[in-house]
CSV table of C-alpha atoms and ligand atoms in Angstrom, one decimal:
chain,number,residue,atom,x,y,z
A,654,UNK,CA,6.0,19.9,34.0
A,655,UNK,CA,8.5,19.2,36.4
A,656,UNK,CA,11.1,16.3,36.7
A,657,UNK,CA,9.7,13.3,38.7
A,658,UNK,CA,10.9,9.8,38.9
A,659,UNK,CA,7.7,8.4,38.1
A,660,UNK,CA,8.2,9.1,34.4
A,661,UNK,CA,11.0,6.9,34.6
A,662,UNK,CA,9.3,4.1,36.8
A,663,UNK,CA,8.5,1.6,33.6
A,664,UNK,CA,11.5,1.5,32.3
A,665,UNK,CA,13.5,1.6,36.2
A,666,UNK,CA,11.1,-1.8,37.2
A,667,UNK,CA,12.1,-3.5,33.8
A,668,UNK,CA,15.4,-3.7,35.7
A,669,UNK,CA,17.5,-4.4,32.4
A,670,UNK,CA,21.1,-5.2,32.0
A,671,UNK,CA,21.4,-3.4,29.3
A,672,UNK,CA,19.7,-0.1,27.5
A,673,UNK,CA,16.3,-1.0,26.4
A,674,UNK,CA,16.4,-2.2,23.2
A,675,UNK,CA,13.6,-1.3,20.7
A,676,UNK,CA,13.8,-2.7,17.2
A,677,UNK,CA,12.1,-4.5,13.8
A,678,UNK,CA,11.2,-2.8,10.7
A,679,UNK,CA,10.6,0.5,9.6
A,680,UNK,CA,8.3,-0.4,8.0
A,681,UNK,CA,5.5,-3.9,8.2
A,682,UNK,CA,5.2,-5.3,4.6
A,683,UNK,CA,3.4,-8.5,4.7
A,684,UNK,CA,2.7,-10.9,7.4
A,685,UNK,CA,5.4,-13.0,6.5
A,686,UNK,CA,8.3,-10.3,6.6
A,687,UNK,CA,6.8,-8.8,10.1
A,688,UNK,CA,6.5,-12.7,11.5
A,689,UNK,CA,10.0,-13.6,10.2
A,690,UNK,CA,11.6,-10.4,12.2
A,691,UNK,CA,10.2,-11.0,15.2
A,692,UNK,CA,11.1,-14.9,15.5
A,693,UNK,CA,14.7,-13.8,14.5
A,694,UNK,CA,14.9,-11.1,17.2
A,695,UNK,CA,13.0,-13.4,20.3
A,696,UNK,CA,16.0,-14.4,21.7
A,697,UNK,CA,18.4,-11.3,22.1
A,698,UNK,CA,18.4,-8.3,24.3
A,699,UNK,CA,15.5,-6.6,22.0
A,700,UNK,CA,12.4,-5.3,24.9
A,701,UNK,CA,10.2,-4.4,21.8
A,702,UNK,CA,9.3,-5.3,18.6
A,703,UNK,CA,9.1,-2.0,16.4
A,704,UNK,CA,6.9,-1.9,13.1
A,705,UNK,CA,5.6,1.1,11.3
A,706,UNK,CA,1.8,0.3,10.5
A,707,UNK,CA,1.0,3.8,9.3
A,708,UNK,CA,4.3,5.8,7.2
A,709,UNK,CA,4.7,9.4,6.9
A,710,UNK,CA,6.0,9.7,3.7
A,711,UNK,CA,7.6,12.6,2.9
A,712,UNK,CA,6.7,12.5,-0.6
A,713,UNK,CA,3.4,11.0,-1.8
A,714,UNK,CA,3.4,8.1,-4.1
A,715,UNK,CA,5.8,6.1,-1.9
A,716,UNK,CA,4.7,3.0,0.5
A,717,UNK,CA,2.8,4.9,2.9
A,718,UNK,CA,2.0,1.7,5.3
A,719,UNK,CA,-0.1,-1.4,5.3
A,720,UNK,CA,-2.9,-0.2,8.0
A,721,UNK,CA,-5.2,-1.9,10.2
A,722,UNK,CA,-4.4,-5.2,9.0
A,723,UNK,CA,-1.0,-5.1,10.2
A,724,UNK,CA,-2.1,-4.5,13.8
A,725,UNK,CA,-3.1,-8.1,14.1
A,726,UNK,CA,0.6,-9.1,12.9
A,727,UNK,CA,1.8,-7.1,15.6
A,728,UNK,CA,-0.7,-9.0,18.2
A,729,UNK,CA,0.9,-12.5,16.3
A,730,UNK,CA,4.0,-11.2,17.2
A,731,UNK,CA,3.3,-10.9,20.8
A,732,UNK,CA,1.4,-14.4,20.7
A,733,UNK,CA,4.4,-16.2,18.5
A,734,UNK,CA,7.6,-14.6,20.2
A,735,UNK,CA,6.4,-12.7,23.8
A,736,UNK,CA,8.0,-9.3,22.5
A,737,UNK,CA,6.6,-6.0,23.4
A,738,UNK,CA,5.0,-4.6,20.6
A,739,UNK,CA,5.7,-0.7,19.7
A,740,UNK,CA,4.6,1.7,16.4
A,741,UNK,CA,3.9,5.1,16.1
A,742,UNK,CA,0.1,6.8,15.9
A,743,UNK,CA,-0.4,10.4,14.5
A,744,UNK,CA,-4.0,10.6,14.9
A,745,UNK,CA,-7.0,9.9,17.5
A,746,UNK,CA,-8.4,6.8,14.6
A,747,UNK,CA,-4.4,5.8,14.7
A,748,UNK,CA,-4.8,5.7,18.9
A,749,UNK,CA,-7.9,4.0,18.8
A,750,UNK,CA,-6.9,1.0,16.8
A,751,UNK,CA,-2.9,0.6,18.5
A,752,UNK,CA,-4.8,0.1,21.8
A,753,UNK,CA,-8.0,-2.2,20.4
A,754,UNK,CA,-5.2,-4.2,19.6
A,755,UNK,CA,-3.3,-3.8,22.4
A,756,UNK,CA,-0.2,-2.4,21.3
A,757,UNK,CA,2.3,-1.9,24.5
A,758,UNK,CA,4.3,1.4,23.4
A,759,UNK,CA,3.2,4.0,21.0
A,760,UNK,CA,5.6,6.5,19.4
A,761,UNK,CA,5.1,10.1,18.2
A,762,UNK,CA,6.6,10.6,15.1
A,763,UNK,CA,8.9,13.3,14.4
A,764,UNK,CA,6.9,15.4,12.0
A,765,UNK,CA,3.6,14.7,14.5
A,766,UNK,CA,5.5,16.6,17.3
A,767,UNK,CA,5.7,19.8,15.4
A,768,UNK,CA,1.9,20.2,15.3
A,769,UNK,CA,0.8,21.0,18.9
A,770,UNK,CA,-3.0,19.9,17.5
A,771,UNK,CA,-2.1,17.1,16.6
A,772,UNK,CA,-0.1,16.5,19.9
A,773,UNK,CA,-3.3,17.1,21.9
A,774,UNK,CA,-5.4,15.3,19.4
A,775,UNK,CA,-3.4,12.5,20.5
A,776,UNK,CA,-2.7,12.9,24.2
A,777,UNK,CA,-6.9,13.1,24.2
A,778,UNK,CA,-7.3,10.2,22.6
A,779,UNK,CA,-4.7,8.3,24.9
A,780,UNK,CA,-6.2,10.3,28.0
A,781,UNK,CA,-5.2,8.1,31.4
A,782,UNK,CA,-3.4,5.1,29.3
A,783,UNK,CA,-1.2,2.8,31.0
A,784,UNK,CA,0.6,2.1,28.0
A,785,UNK,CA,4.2,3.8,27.3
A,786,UNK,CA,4.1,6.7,25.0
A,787,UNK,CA,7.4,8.0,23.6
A,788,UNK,CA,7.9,11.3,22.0
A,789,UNK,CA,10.2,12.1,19.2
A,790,UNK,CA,12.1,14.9,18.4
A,791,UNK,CA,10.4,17.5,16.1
A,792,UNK,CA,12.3,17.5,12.6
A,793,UNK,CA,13.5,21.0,13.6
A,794,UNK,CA,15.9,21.8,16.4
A,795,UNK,CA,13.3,23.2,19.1
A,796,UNK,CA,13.5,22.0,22.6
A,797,UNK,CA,10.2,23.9,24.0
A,798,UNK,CA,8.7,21.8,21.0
A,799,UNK,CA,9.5,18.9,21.8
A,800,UNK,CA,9.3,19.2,25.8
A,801,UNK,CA,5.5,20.8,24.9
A,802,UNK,CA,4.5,17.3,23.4
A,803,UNK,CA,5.9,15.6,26.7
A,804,UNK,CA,4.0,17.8,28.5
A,805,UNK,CA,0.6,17.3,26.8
A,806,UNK,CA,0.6,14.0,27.4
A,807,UNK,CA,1.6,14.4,31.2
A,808,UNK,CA,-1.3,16.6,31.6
A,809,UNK,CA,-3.2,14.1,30.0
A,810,UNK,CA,-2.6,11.5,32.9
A,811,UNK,CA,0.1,9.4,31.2
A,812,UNK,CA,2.5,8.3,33.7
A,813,UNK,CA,5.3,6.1,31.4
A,814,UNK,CA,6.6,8.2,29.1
A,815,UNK,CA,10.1,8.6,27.6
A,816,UNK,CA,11.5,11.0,24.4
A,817,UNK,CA,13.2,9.1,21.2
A,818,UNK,CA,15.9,11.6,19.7
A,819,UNK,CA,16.2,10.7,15.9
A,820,UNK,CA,18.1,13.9,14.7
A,821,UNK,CA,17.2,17.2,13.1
A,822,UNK,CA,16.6,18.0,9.7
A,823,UNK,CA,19.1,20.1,7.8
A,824,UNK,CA,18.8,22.3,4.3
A,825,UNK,CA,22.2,21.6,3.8
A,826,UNK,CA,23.8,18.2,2.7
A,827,UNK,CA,26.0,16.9,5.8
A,828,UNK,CA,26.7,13.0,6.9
A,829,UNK,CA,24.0,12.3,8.4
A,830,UNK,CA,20.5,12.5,7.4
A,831,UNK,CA,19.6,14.0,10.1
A,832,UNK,CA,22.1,15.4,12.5
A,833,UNK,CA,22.3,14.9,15.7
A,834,UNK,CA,22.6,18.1,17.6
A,835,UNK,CA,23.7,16.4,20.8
A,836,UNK,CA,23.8,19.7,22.7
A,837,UNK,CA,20.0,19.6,22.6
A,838,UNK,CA,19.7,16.4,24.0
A,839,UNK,CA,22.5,17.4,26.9
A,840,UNK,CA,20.5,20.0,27.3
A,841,UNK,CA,17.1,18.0,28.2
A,842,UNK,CA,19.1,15.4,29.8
A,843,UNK,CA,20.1,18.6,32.6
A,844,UNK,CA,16.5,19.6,33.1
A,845,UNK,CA,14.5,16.5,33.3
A,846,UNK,CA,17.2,13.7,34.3
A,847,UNK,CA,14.7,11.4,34.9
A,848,UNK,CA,12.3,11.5,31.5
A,849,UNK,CA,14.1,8.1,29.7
A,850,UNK,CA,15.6,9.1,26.6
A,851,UNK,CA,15.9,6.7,23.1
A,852,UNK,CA,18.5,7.0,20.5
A,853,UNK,CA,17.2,6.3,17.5
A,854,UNK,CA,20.4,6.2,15.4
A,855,UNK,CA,18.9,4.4,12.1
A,856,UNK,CA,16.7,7.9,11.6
A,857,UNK,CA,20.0,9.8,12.3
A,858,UNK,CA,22.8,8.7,9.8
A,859,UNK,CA,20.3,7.1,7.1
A,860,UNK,CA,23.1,4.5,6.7
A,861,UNK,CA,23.5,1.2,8.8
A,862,UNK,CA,27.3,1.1,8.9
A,863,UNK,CA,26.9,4.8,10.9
A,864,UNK,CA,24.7,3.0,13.1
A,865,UNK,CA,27.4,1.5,15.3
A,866,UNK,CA,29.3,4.8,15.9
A,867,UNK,CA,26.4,6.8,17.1
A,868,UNK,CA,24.6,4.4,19.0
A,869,UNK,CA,28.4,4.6,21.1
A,870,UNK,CA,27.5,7.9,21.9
A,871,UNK,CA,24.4,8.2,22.9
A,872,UNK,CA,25.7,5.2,25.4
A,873,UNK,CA,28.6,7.3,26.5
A,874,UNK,CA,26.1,10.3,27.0
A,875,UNK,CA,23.5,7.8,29.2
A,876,UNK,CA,20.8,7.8,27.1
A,877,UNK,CA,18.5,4.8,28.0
A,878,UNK,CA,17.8,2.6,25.2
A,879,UNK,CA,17.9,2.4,21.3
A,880,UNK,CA,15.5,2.1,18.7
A,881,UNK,CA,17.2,0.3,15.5
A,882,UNK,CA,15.7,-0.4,12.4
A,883,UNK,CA,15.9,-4.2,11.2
A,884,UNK,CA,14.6,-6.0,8.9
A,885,UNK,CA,15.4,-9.5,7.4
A,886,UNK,CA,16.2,-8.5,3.7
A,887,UNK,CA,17.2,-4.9,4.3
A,888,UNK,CA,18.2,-4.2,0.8
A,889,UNK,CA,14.9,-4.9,-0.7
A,890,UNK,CA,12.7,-2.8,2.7
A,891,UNK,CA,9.9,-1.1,0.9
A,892,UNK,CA,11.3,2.4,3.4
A,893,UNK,CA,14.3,3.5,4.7
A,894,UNK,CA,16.4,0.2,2.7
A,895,UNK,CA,19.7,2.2,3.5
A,896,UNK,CA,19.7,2.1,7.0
A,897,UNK,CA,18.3,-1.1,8.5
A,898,UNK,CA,19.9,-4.0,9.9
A,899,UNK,CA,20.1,-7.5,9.5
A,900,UNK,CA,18.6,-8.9,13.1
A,901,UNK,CA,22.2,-10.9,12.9
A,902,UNK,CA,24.1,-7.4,12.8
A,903,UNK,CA,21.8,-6.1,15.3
A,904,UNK,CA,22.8,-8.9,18.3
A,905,UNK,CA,26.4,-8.2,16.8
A,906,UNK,CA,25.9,-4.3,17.4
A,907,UNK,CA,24.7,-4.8,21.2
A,908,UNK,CA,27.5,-7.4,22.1
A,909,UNK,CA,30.3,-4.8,20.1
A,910,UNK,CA,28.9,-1.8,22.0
A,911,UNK,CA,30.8,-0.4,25.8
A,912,UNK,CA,27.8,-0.3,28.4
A,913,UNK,CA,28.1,1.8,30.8
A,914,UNK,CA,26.7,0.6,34.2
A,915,UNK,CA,26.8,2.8,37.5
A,916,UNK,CA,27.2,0.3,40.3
A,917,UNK,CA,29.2,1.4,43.1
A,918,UNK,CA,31.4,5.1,43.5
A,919,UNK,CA,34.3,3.7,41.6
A,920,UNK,CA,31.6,3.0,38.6
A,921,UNK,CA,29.8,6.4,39.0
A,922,UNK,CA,32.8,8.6,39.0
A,923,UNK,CA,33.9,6.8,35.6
A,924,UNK,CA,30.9,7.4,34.2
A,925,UNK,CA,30.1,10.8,34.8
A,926,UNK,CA,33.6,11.4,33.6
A,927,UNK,CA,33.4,9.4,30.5
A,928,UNK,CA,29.6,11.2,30.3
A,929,UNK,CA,31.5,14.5,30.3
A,930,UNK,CA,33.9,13.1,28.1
A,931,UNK,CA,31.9,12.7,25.3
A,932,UNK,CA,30.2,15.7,25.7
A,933,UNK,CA,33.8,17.3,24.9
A,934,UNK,CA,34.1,14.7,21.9
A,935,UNK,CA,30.8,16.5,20.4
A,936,UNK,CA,31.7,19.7,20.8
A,937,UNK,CA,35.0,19.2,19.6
A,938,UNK,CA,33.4,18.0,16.7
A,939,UNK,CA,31.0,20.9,16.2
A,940,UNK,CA,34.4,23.3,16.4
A,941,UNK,CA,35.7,21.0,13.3
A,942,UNK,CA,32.5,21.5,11.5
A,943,UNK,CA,32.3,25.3,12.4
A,944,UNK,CA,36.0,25.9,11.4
A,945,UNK,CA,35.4,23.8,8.2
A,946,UNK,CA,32.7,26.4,7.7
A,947,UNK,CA,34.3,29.5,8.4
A,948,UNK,CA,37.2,28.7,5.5
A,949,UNK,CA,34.9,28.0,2.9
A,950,UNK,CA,33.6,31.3,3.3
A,951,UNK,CA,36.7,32.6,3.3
A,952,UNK,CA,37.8,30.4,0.1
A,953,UNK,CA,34.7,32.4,-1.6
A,954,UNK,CA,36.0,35.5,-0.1
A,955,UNK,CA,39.3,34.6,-1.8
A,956,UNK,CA,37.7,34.5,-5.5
A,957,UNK,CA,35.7,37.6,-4.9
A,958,UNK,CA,39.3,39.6,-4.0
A,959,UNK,CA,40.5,37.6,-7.2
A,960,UNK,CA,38.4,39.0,-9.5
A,961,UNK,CA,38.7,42.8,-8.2
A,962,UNK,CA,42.3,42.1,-7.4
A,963,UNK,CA,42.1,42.9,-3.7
A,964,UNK,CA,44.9,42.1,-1.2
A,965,UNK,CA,44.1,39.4,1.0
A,966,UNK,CA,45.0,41.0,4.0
A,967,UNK,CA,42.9,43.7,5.1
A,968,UNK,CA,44.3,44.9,8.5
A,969,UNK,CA,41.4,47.4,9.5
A,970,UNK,CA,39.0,44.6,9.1
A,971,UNK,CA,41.0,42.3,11.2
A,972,UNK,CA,41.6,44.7,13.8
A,973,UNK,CA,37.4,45.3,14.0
A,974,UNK,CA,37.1,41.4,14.2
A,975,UNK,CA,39.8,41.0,17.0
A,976,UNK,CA,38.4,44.0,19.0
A,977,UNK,CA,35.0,42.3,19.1
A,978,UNK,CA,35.9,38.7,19.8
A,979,UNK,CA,38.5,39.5,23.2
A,980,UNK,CA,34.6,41.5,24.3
A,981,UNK,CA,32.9,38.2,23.7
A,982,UNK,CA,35.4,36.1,25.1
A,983,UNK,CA,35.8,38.2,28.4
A,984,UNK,CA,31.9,37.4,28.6
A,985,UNK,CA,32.6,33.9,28.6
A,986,UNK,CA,35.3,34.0,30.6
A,987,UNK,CA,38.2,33.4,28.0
A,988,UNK,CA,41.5,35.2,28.6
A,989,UNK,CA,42.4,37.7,26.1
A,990,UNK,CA,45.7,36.0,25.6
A,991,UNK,CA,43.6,32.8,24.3
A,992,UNK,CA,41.4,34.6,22.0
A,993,UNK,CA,44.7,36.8,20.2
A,994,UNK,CA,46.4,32.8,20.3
A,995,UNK,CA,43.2,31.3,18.5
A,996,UNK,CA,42.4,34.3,16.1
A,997,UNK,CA,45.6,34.4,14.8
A,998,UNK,CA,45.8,30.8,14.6
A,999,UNK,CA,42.0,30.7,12.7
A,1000,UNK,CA,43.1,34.3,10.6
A,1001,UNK,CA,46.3,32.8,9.5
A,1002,UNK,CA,44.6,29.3,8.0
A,1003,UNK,CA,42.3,31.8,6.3
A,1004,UNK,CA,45.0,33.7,4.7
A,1005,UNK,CA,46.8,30.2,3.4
A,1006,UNK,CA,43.4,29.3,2.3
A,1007,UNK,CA,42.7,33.0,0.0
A,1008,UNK,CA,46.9,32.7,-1.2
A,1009,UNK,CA,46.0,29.4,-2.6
A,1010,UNK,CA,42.9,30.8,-4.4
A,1011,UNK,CA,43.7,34.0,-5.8
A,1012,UNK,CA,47.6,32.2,-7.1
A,1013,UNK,CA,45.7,29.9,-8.1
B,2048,PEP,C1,10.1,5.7,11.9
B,2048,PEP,O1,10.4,5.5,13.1
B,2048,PEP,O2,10.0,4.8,11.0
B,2048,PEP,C2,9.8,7.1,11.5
B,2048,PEP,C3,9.0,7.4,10.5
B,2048,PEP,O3,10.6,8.0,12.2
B,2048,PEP,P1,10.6,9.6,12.3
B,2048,PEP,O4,9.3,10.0,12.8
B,2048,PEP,O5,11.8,9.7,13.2
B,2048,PEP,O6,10.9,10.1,10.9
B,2049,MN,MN1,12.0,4.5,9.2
């Protein structure tokens, strides 16, 4: 696949003031609940009404989505309010029913882009569709993956498509419930410029007051739109109650937010610097993480030499590690002088950190 603008044609002849905006429930409960939504969001900057008809549940015995019979709420919705209507398939039956009732977008869930059958079974069944399909990231961290399910469906004669990035899953316990890993986005941003790109930060922190922070970023790195849960009684959704939004906090969240709009040279130089910017910002970030990292392996370094009653500084060791890193930083173009400044810098933190342990 190569980049071509008329991937991006859709969403350029919506001419929007704004990043599209997708929202409404995780989830659609009842009638009522998915009616009630959509009336609340008709008048703001929201392009399409979200609802999950089918859920992929992680574990089984939890809501796992109303069917069918919520497809003709969504087609309410479209009589009642004029809103787009959008939900996610994950299977040729799924397909066949979102376009019987003429849904407008379909998604690809997250754990439906890891399966490259189920990708085809679903770019077959949509084969030549005018609709737009999105593509989520896969739950792992895999750019072919993800750029294979874009691919599948371009072969398959769909011209509007677009990727939602909702954040990777993790073993390990961070902030977010699934982290963002904004790199890979950066990184498919560079090679296909013009494939529209969602945030989707309610699948990303798992909590609504994070939702604010990251939906800044992906902004300040130009993605194209947001997807954000909402629902009218968030606390009692029957999925994802954490990290929806009240449609009240939603229009409060798109006013609050800094929109950056390219309109003359003045406008594009900002924002490719403020783009570039907040690429820094992330990977300033990571280096916190990383460095956070790196001493709590050396605080359990520290006990080890406790317990035998090892000295903390072990100067051959050091020496191997120093040699090493000025070879990898000359590869990267990082003087020697900056690597012996930071090394020391990062070895003496890890000393403090072991003194503390083993006096302690
Ligand atoms: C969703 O959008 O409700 C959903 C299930 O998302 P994901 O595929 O990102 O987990
Ligand atoms: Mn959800």
């Amino acid at each position: 696949m190569e980049n071509n603008k008329q991937m991006r044609k859709w969403l350029d002849d919506m001419n929007l003031p704004h990043p599209l905006v997708i929202a409404g429930p995780c989830s659609a409960e009842t009638e009522e609940q998915v009616l009630k939504v959509a009336h609340d969001l008709k008048d703001t900057d929201v392009n399409y009404y979200r609802a999950g008809i089918w859920k992929p549940r992680t574990r089984p015995g939890n809501f796992e989505g109303v069917g069918a019979i919520g497809l003709k709420w969504l087609q309410k919705v479209k009589e009642e309010t004029g809103l787009k209507t959008a939900t996610e398939v994950a299977n040729r039956n799924h397909v066949d029913l979102a376009l019987e009732h003429d849904v407008d977008l379909l998604w690809i869930g997250a754990r439906s882009t890891v399966s490259p059958f189920i990708v085809q079974e679903i770019a077959d069944a949509l084969k030549g569709t005018d609709k737009v399909v999105l593509v989520k990231n896969p739950v792992n961290p895999d750019l072919s993956l993800w750029l294979g399910a874009v691919e599948r469906l371009h072969s398959s004669n769909i011209e509007k498509l677009g990727v939602i990035h909702r954040g990777f899953s993790t073993y390990e316990k961070t902030k977010y419930r699934n982290i963002p890993e904004w790199q890979l986005a950066i990184d498919l941003q560079t090679r296909f410029p013009d494939l529209p790109i969602i945030n989707d930060p309610s699948h990303i922190t798992g909590k609504r007051d994070m939702i604010f922070d990251v939906s800044q970023t992906a902004l300040d790195l130009n993605f194209d739109g947001l997807m954000i849960e909402t629902h009218c009684d968030p606390d009692n959704a029957w999925s994802d109650a954490a990290q929806q939004v009240t449609p009240d906090r939603l229009v409060q969240i798109m006013k609050d937010l800094r929109i950056r709009k390219e309109t003359d040279e003045q406008a594009e130089y900002n924002s490719k610097l403020n783009n570039l910017r907040a690429q820094i910002d992330v990977i300033d970030n990571q280096l916190i993480e990383i460095m956070g990292k790196r001493m709590k392996v050396s605080d359990e370094i520290g006990a080890l030499k406790k317990k035998r009653n090892v000295a903390v500084l072990q100067s051959n060791r050091w020496n191997a590690i120093l040699g090493n890193m000025i070879l990898e930083g000359e590869q990267r173009g990082l003087s020697e002088e900056f690597i012996l400044r930071m090394f020391k810098a990062i070895h003496q933190e890890s000393i403090n950190h072991q003194e503390k342990i083993i006096n302690s």
